Coordinates of C-alpha atoms in Angstrom, one line a residue:
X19 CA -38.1 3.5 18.1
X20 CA -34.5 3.8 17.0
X21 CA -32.8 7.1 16.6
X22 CA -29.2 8.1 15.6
X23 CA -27.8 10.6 18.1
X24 CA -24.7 11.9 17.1
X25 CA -22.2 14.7 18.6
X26 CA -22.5 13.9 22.2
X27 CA -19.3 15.3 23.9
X28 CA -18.0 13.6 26.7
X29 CA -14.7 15.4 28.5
X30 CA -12.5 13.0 29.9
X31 CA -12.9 14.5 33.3
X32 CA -16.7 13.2 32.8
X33 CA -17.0 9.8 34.8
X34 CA -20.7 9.9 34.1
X35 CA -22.1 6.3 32.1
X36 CA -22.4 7.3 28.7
X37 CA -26.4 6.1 28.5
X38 CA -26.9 8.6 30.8
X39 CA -24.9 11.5 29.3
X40 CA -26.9 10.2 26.3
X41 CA -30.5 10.7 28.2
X42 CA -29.4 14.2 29.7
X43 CA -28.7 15.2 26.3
X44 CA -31.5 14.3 24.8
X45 CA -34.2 15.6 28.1
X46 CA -35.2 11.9 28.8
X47 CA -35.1 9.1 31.7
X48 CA -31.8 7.2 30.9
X49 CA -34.6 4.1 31.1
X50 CA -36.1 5.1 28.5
X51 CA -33.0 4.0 26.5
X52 CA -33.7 0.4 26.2
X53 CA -30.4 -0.3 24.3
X54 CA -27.1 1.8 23.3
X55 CA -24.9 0.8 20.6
X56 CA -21.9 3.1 20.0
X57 CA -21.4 3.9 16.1
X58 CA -18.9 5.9 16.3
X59 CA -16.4 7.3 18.9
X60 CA -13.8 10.3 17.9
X61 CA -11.4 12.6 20.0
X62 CA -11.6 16.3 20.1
X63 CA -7.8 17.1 21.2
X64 CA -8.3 21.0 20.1
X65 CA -8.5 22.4 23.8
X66 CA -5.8 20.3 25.3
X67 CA -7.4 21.3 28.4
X68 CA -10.5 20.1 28.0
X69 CA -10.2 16.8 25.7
X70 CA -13.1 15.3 24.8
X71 CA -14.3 11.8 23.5
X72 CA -17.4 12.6 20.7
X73 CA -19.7 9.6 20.0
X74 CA -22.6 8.9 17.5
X75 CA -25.2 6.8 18.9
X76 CA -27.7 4.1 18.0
X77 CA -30.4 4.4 20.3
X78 CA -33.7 2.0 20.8
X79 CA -36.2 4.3 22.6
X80 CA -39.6 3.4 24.7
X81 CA -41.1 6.7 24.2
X82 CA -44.4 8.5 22.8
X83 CA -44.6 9.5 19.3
X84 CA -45.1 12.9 20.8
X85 CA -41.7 13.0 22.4
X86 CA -40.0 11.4 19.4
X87 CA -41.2 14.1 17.4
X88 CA -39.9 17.0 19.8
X89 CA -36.2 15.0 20.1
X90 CA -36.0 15.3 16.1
X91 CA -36.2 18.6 16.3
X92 CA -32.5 18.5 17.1
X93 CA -30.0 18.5 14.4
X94 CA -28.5 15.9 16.3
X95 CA -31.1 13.4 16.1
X96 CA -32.2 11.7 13.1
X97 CA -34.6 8.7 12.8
X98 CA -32.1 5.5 12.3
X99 CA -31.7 3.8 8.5
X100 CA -29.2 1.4 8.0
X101 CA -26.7 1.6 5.3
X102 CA -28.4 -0.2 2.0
X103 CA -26.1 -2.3 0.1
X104 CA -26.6 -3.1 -3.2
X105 CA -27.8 -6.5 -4.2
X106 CA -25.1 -8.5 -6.4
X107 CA -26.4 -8.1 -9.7
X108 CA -25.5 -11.7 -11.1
X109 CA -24.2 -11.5 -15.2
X110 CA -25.1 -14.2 -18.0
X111 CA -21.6 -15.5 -19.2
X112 CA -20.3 -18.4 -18.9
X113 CA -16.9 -19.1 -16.6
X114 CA -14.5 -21.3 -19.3
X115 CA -13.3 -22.6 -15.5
X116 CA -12.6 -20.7 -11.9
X117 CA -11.7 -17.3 -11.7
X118 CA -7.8 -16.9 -10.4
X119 CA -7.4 -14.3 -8.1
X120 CA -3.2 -13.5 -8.1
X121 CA -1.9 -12.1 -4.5
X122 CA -3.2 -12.9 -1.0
X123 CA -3.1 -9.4 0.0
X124 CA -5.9 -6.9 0.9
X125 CA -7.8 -6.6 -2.1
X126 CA -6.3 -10.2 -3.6
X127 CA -8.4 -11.4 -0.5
X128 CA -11.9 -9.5 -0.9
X129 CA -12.1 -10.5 -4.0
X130 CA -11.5 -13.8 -3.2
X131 CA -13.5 -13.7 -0.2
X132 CA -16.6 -12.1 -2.3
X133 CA -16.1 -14.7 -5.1
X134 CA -16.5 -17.4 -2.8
X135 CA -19.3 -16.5 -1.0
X136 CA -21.2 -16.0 -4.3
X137 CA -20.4 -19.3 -5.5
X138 CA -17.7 -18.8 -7.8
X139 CA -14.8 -21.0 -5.9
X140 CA -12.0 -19.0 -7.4
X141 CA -8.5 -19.8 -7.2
X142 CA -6.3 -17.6 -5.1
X143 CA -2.5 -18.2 -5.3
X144 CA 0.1 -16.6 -3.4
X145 CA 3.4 -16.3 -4.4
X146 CA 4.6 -16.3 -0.7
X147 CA 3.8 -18.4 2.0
X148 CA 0.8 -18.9 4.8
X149 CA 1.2 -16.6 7.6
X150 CA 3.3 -18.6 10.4
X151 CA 5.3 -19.6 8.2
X152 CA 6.2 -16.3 6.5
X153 CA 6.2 -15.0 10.2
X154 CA 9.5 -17.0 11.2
X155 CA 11.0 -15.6 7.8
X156 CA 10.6 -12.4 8.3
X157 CA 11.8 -12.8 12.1
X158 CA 14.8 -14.7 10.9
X159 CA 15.3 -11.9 8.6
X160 CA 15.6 -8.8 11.2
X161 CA 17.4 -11.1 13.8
X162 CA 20.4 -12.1 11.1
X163 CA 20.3 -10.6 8.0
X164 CA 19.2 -13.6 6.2
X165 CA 16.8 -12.9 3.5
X166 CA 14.2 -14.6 1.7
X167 CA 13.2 -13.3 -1.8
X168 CA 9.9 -14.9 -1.7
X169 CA 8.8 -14.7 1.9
X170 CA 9.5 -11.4 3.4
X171 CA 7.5 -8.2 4.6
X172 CA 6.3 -7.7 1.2
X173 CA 5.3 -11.1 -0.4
X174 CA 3.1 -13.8 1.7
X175 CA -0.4 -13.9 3.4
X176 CA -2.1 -11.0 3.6
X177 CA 0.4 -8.8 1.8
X178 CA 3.0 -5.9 2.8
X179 CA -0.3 -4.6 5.5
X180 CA 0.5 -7.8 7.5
X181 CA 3.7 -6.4 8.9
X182 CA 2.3 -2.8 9.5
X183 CA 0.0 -0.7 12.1
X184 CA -3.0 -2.5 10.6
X185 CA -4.6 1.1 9.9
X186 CA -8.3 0.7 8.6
X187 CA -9.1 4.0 7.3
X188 CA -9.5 5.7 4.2
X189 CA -10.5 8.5 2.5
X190 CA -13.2 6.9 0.0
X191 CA -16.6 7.3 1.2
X192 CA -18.3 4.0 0.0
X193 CA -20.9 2.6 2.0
X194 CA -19.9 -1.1 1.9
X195 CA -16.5 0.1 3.5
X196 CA -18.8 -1.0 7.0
X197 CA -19.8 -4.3 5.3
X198 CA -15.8 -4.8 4.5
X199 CA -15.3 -3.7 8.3
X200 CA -17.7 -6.5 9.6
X201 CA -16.1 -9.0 7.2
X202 CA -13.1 -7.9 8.9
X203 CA -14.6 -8.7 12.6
X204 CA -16.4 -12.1 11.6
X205 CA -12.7 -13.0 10.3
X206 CA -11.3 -12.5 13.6
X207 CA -10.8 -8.5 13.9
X208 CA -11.8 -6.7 17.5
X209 CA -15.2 -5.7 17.3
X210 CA -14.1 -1.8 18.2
X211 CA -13.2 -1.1 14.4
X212 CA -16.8 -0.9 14.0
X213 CA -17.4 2.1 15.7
X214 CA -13.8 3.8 16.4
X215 CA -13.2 7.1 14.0
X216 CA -9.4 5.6 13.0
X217 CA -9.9 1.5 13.6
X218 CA -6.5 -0.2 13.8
X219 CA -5.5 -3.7 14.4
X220 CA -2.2 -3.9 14.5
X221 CA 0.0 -6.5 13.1
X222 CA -0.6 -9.1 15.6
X223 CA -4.5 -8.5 15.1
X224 CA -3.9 -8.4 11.6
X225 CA -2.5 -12.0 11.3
X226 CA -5.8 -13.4 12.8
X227 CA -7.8 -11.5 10.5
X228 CA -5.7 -12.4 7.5
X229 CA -5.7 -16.1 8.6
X230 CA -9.6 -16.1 9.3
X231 CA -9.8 -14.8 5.6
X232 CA -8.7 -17.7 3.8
X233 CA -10.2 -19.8 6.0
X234 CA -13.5 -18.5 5.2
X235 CA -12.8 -18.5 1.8
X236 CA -12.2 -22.0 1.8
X237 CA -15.6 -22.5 3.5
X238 CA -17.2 -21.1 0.8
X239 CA -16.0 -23.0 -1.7
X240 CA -12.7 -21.6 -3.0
X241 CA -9.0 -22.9 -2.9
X242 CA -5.9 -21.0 -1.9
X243 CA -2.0 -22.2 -2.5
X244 CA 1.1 -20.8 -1.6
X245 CA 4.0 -20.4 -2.8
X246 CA 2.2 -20.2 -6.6
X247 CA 4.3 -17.7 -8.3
X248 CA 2.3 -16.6 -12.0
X249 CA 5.6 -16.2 -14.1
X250 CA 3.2 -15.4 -17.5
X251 CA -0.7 -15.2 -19.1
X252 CA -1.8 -17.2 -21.5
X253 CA -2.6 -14.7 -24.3
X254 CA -5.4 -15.1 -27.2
X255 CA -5.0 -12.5 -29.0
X256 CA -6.1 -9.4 -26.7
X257 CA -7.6 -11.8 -24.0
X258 CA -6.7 -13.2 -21.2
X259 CA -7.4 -17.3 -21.3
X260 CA -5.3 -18.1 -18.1
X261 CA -2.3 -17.8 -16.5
X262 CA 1.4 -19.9 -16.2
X263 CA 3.3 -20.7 -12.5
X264 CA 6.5 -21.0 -12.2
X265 CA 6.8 -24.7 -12.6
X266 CA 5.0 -24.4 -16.0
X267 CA 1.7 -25.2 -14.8
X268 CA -0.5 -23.9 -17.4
X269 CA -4.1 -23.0 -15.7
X270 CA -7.3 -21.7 -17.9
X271 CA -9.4 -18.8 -16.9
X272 CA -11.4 -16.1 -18.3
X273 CA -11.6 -14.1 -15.1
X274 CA -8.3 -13.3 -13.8
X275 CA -7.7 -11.0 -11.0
X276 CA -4.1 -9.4 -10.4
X277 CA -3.5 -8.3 -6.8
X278 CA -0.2 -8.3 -7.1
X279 CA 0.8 -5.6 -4.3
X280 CA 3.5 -2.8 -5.2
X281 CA 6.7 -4.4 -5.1
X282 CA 6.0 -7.5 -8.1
X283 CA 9.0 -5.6 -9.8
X284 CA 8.8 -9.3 -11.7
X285 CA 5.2 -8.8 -12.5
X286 CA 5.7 -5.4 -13.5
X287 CA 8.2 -6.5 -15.6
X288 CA 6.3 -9.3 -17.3
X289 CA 3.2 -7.1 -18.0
X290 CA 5.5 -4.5 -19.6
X291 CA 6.6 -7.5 -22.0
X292 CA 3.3 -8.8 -22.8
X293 CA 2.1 -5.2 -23.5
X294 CA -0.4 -5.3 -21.4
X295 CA -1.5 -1.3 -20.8
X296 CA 0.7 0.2 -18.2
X297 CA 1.8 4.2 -17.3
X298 CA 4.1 5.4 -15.0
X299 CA 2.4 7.3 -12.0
X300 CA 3.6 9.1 -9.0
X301 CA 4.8 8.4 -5.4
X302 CA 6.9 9.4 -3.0
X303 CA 10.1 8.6 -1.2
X304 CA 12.3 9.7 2.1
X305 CA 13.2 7.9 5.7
X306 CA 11.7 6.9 8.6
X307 CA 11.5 9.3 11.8
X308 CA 11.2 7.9 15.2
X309 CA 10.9 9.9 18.6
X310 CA 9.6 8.7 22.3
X311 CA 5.9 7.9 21.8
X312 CA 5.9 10.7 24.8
X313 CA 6.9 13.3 22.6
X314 CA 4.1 13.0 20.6
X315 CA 1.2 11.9 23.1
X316 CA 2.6 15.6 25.4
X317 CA 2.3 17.5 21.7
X318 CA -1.2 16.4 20.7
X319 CA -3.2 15.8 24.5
X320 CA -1.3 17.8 27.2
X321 CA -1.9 17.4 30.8
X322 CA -3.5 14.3 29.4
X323 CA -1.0 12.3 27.5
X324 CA -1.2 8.9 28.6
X325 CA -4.6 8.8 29.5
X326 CA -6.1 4.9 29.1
X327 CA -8.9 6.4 27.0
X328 CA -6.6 8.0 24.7
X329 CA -3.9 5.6 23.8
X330 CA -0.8 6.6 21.8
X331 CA -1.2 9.4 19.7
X332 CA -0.6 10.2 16.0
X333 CA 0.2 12.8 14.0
X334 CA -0.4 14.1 10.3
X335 CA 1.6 16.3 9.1
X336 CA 2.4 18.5 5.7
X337 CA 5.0 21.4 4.0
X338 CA 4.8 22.8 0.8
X339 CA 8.5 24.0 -0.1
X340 CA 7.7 27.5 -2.1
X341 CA 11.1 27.4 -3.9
X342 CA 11.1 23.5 -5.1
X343 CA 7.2 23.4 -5.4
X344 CA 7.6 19.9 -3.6
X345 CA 6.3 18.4 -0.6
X346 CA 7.1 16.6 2.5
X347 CA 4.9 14.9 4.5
X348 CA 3.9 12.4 6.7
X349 CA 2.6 8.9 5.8
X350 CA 1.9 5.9 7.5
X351 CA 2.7 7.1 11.2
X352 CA 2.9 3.9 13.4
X353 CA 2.1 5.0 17.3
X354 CA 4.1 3.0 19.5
X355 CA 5.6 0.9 16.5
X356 CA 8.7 -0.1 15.8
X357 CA 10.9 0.1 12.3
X358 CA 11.2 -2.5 10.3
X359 CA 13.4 -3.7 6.9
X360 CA 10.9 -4.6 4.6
X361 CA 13.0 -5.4 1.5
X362 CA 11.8 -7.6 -1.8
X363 CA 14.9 -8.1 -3.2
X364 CA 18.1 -8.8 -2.7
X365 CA 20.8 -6.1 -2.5
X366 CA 18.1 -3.3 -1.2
X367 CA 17.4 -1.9 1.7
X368 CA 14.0 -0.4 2.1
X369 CA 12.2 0.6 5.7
X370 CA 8.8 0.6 6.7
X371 CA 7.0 0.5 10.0
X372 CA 4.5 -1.4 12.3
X373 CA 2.6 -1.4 15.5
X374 CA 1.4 -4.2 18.0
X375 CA -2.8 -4.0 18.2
X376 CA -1.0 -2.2 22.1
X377 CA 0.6 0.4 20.0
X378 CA 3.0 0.0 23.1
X379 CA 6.6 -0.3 22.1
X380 CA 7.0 3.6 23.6
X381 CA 8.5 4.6 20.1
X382 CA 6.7 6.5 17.8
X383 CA 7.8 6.4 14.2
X384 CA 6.5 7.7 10.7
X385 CA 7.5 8.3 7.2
X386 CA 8.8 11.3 6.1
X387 CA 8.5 11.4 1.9
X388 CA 8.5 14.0 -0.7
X389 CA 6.6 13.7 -4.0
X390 CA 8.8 12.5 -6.9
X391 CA 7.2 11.9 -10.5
X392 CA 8.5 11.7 -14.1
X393 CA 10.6 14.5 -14.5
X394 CA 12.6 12.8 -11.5
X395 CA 12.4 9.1 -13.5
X396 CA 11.5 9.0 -16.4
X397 CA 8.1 8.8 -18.7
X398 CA 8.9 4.5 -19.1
X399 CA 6.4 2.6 -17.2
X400 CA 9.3 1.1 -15.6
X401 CA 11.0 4.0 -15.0
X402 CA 9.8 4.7 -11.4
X403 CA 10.7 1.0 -10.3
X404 CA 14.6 1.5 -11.2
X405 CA 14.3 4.6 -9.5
X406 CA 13.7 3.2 -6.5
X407 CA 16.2 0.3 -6.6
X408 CA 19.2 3.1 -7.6
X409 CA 17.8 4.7 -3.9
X410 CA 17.8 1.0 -2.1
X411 CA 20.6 -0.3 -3.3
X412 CA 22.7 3.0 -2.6
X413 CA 20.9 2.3 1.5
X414 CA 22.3 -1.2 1.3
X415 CA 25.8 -0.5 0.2
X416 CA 25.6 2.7 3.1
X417 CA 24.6 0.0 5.6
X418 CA 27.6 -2.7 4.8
X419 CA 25.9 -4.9 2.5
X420 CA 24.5 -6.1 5.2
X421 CA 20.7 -5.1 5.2
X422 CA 21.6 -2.8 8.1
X423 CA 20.6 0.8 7.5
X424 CA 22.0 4.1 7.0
X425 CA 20.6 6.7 10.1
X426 CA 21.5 9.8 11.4
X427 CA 19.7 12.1 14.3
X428 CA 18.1 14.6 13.0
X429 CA 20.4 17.3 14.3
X430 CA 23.3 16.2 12.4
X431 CA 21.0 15.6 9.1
X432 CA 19.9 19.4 9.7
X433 CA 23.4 20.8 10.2
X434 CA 25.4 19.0 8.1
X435 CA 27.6 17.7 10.8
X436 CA 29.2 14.0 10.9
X437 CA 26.3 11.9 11.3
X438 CA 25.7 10.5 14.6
X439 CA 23.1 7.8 16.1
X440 CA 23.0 10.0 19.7
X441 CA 19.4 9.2 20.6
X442 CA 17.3 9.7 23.5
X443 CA 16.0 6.0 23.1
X444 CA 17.3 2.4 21.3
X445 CA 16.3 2.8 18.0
X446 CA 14.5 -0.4 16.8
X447 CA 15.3 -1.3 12.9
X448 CA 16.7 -4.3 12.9
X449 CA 18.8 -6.1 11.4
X450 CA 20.7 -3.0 12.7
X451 CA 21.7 0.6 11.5
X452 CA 24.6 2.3 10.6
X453 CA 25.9 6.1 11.1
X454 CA 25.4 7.9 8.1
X455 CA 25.0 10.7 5.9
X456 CA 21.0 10.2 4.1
X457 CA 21.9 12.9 2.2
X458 CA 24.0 10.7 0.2
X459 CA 21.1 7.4 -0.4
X460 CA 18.8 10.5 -1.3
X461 CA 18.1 13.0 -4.1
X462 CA 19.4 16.0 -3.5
X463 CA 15.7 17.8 -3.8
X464 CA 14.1 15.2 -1.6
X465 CA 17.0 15.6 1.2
X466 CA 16.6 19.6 1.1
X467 CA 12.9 19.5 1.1
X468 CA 13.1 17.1 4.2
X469 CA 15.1 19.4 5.7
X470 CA 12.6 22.6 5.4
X471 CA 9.7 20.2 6.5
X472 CA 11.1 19.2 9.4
X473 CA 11.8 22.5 10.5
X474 CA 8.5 23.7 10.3
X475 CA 7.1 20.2 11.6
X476 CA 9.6 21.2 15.0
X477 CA 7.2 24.3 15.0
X478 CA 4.0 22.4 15.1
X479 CA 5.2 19.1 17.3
X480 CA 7.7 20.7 20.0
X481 CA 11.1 18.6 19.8
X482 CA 9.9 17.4 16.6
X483 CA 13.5 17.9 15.1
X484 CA 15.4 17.2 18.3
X485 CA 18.8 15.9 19.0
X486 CA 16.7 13.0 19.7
X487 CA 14.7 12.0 17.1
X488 CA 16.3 9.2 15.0
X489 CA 16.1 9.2 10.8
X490 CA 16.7 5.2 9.2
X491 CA 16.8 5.5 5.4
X492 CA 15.0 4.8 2.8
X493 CA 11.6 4.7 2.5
X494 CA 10.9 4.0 -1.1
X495 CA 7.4 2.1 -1.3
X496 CA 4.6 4.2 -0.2
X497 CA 2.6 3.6 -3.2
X498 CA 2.8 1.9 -6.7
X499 CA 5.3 3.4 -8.9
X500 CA 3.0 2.7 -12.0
X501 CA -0.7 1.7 -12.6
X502 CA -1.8 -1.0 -14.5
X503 CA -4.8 0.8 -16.7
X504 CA -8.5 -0.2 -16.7
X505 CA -11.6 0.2 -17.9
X506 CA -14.1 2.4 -14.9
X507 CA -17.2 0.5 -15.5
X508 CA -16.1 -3.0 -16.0
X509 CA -12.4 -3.2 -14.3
X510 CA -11.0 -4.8 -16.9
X511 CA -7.3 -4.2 -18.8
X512 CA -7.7 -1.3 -21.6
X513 CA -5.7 -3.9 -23.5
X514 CA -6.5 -7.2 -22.5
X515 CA -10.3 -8.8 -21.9
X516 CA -10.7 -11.1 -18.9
X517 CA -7.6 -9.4 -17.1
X518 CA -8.8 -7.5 -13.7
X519 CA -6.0 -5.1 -12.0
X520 CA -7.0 -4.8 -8.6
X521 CA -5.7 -3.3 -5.6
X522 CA -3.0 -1.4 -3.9
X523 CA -0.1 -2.8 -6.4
X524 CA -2.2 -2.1 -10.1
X525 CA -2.1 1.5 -9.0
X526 CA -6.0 1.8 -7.6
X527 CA -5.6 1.7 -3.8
X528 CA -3.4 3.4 -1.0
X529 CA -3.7 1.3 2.3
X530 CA -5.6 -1.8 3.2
X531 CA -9.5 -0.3 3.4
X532 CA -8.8 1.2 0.1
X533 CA -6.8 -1.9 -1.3
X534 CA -9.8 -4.3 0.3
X535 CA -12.5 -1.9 -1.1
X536 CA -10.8 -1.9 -4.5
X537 CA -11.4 -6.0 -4.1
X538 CA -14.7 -6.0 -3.4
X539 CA -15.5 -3.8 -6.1
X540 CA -13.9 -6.0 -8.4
X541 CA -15.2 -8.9 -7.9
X542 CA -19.0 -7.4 -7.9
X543 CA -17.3 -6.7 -11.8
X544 CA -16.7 -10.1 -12.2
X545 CA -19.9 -11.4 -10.9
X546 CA -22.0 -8.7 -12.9
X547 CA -20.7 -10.5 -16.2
X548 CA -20.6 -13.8 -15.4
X549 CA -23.0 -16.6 -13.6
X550 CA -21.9 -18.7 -10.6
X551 CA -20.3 -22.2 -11.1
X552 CA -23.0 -23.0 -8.3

C-alpha cells in the first residue's frame, strides 16, 4: 500500500534515519516501510533555535488493511494518487510545413521540446549561439570589456536564465510544473529538484540541462540553428505564413512560436511596425545589493548558519513607501552568487546576478527594484524599452564608457556623502565598477524609495544597510517592459493567426518554471489545432 505522509519535522539536532522518524511518527516498525521516496523537503527557520527540515513522504507499506485504516485517520496521511496529466488532445489541421519556434530560451525550448516529442519536428532558431560557445563570449566579455551584441548574457542557448541562480520555482500551481521538473532531470538536471521546496541548479547545472534540451529535441525529430536571427514575418493579410532571417531566407509556416526573451528591443521593434498587437506593461528597476553570504545565513538560521543541511540562505524582502505609493523589493536574490554585466546592447550597462549549483562564492547578492509603469514612461508600447536604455546608458557613461559600473556602499547612498566602494569584501561585477553617485543613473522616486526600503530591510536583516554592503547599478530587466497580446484559449496574436507569443519576453512568464510552463502550454495549443507531420 502506498500512502503520502507529509509534515514530518525533523530538527537538525535529530541524527535519527528519516525512515525511522517516518515509522515513529506514524506508530509502526520502520520495516514495515518497504520503500521511502522523499517528495518534498522544506526548512522551518521560524525558531532559529530549533530549525527544522519538514518532508512529505511517499511511503510503500506492508501492513493490514486494519492498520492502514487507523494511520488515515491522521490528517497527515493520505492514500497516494499520482498527479494526472492530461492526454495531448491532437487537432485536425493541416501544418503548410514545420512549426518555427523563435528563441532557445526557457519556454522557446518546451515548446520545442514538446513539439518534438509529439512528432511535429519544429524548427527552433536561436539568434545567439550554442552554449560553449556563447560561454567564452560572455567570459571574454567580464574579463575585457569586449562585447558581443549577439552572444552575451541575454541572447544564446537557453536564454538570459543560463547565466543566473538557475531558480526553479514559481508561483503558478499547474500540475505539469513536476512533468516540466522531470523533463528537466532526464535532460541532465540533479535529481533533488524533484523533491526540494525551492529547486535550484545554478548556472553551471543549468548549462547541462540547456544542452541536454536540444539534444533531445533533436532526437525527437526537430532541428535547431544558431545564430538565425528572424529580422521580419511573412504577412497574409492578418496571418502569419512564416518568417524572414537575416540573410533573407524566407521560411513558410503556419505555426510560429515567438520566445523571444525580454531584451529583443529589435523584435519589439519589428512587431510594433508590423502592427502586430502590443501594450505597454509594468516592471521594475533599481541596483544590485551584495553583502557576505554570512550576513544573511546568521540573519535567517542563527547558531546554525552554515550548517551542511542548510546551505546558503536567501531572503525575500518587501516596503510599501506610504508617501510615494511605490515599492521596493527584492527580486532574484542569488545566495552565494556573484554580479554580473548582462548587457544586449552596446552603449548600456545593465546588472544581473548568478550562482554556481555550490551557491559558494561567500557573497550574497539580490536586486533591489521599485515598481515603475506608464505614468513614469509613457502609454507607447515602446515606451518602457527607451525607458530603460535612458537608465543604462546614463550607468555606462557613470562607469567610463567602459561597461564598468557605477557603485557606492550603502552608507554613502543613504547619507548623501561622496560615494565610496569601502566594502567588507571584493565586490565581484566585472568588467569592474566605478565610485559613484546611483542617485544620478536613477529616477529620483526610485532612488528615495530605495532608500526608505533599505532602512526598514536593516530592521528585518541586521547589517542589512551596513557600511558594508555594496550597491552596482542598474538593474533594468526584471521583466518584459511590454506584452505581446493573445488570445487565453488558443495562444495565438489578437491580431495575427498562426503567431504564438510565448514565454518570459511576450510578457506571460516571470522566471524559468513559469517561462518553461508558458512553453509547454503553448505548444499543447499548437498541437490541439493541428495533426503531427508523423
Amino acid at each position: 500500500m502506498q500512502l503520502r505522509l507529509n509534515n514530518v519535522r525533523v530538527s537538525l539536532l535529530n541524527d535519527a534515519p528519516l525512515n525511522e522518524l517516518a515509522a515513529k511518527k506514524l506508530g509502526i516498525r520502520k520495516q514495515n516501510i518497504n520503500k521511502m521516496t522523499i517528495l518534498r523537503r522544506a526548512v522551518d527557520a521560524r525558531r532559529k533555535n530549533n530549525i527544522c527540515l519538514v518532508y512529505h513522504l511517499l511511503l510503500e507499506l506492508e501492513c493490514d488493511e486494519k492498520k492502514i485504516r487507523h494511520l488515515l485517520q491522521d490528517n497527515n496521511v493520505t492514500l497516494w494518487q499520482a498527479e494526472k496529466i492530461q492526454p495531448v488532445e491532437y487537432g485536425s489541421e493541416q501544418l503548410c510545413e514545420r512549426p518555427i519556434v523563435i528563441g532557445a530560451g526557457p519556454a522557446g525550448l518546451l515548446t520545442a521540446f514538446m513539439l518534438a516529442k509529439h512528432g511535429y519536428r519544429p524548427l527552433l532558431l536561436e539568434r545567439g549561439k550554442a552554449v560553449a560557445q556563447r560561454l567564452a563570449d560572455v567570459q571574454r566579455f567580464w574579463l575585457t570589456g569586449e562585447f558581443d551584441q549577439e552572444s552575451n548574457v541575454q541572447f544564446g542557448e537557453g536564454g538570459a536564465g543560463t547565466f543566473s541562480d538557475g531558480k526553479l520555482t514559481t508561483r503558478v500551481n499547474d500540475p505539469v510544473m513536476d512533468d516540466i521538473l522531470r523533463i528537466f532531470v532526464d535532460a541532465g538536471a540533479p535529481e533533488e529538484i524533484l523533491s526540494e521546496q525551492k529547486p535550484h541548479v545554478g548556472t553551471d547545472k543549468l548549462r547541462i540541462m540547456v544542452t541536454g534540451l536540444t539534444k533531445k529535441i533533436r532526437e525527437f525529430g526537430g532541428e535547431v540553428r544558431y545564430g538565425q536571427q528572424v529580422i521580419d514575418f511573412l504577412i497574409n493579410g492578418e496571418t502569419i505564413s512564416g518568417v524572414v532571417l537575416q540573410n533573407n531566407e524566407k521560411i513558410l509556416s503556419n505555426a510560429v512560436v515567438l520566445a523571444c526573451g525580454h531584451s529583443a528591443r529589435d523584435t519589439y521593434a519589428m512587431l510594433a511596425q508590423r502592427k502586430i498587437a502590443l501594450e505597454a506593461k509594468p516592471f521594475a528597476i533599481g541596483v544590485r545589493i551584495e553583502h557576505p553570504q554570512e550576513l544573511i545565513d546568521q540573519a535567517q538560521y542563527g547558531e546554525f548558519a552554515g550548517h551542511p543541511k542548510l546551505g546558503a540562505a536567501d531572503y525575500a524582502l518587501v516596503y510599501h513607501h506610504k508617501e510615494n505609493a511605490r515599492t521596493a523589493y527584492s527580486f532574484c536574490m542569488c545566495p552565494g552568487g556573484l554580479v554580473v554585466a548582462a548587457a544586449s546592447e552596446n552603449g548600456g550597462v545593465v546588472t544581473n546576478g548568478m550562482s554556481m549549483h555550490k551557491r559558494n562564492s561567500g557573497i550574497a547578492n539580490s536586486a533591489l527594484v521599485v515598481n515603475v509603469g506608464g505614468s513614469d514612461f509613457g502609454s507607447g508600447p515602446l515606451a518602457g524599452i527607451e525607458f530603460q536604455r535612458q537608465y543604462e546608458r546614463l550607468a555606462f557613461a557613470a562607469g567610463g564608457n567602459s561597461y564598468k559600473a557605477p557603485a557606492q556602499n550603502v552608507r554613502s547612498f543613504l547619507n548623501n556623502t561622496d560615494p565610496s566602494l569601502q566594502t567588507t569584501f571584493s565586490p565581484t561585477y566585472r568588467p569592474g565598477i566605478v565610485p559613484y553617485d546611483l542617485t544620478k543613473v536613477l529616477p529620483h522616486y526610485v532612488a528615495d524609495t530605495l532608500k526608505a526600503g533599505l532602512l526598514d530591510f536593516d530592521r528585518k536583516i541586521k547589517g542589512f544597510a551596513g557600511e558594508g554592503s555594496l550597491l552596482t547599478g542598474v538593474e533594468t530587466r526584471t521583466s518584459a517592459p511590454l506584452r505581446i497580446l493573445r488570445a487565453d484559449e488558443d495562444k495565438q496574436s489578437l491580431s495575427h493567426k498562426g503567431l504564438y507569443p510565448a514565454g518570459e519576453g511576450a510578457g506571460y512568464a516571470g522566471g524559468i518554471m513559469s517561462a518553461a510552463l508558458d512553453g509547454y502550454h503553448v505548444a499543447q495549443a499548437i498541437m490541439k489545432r493541428f495533426k503531427p507531420l508523423s
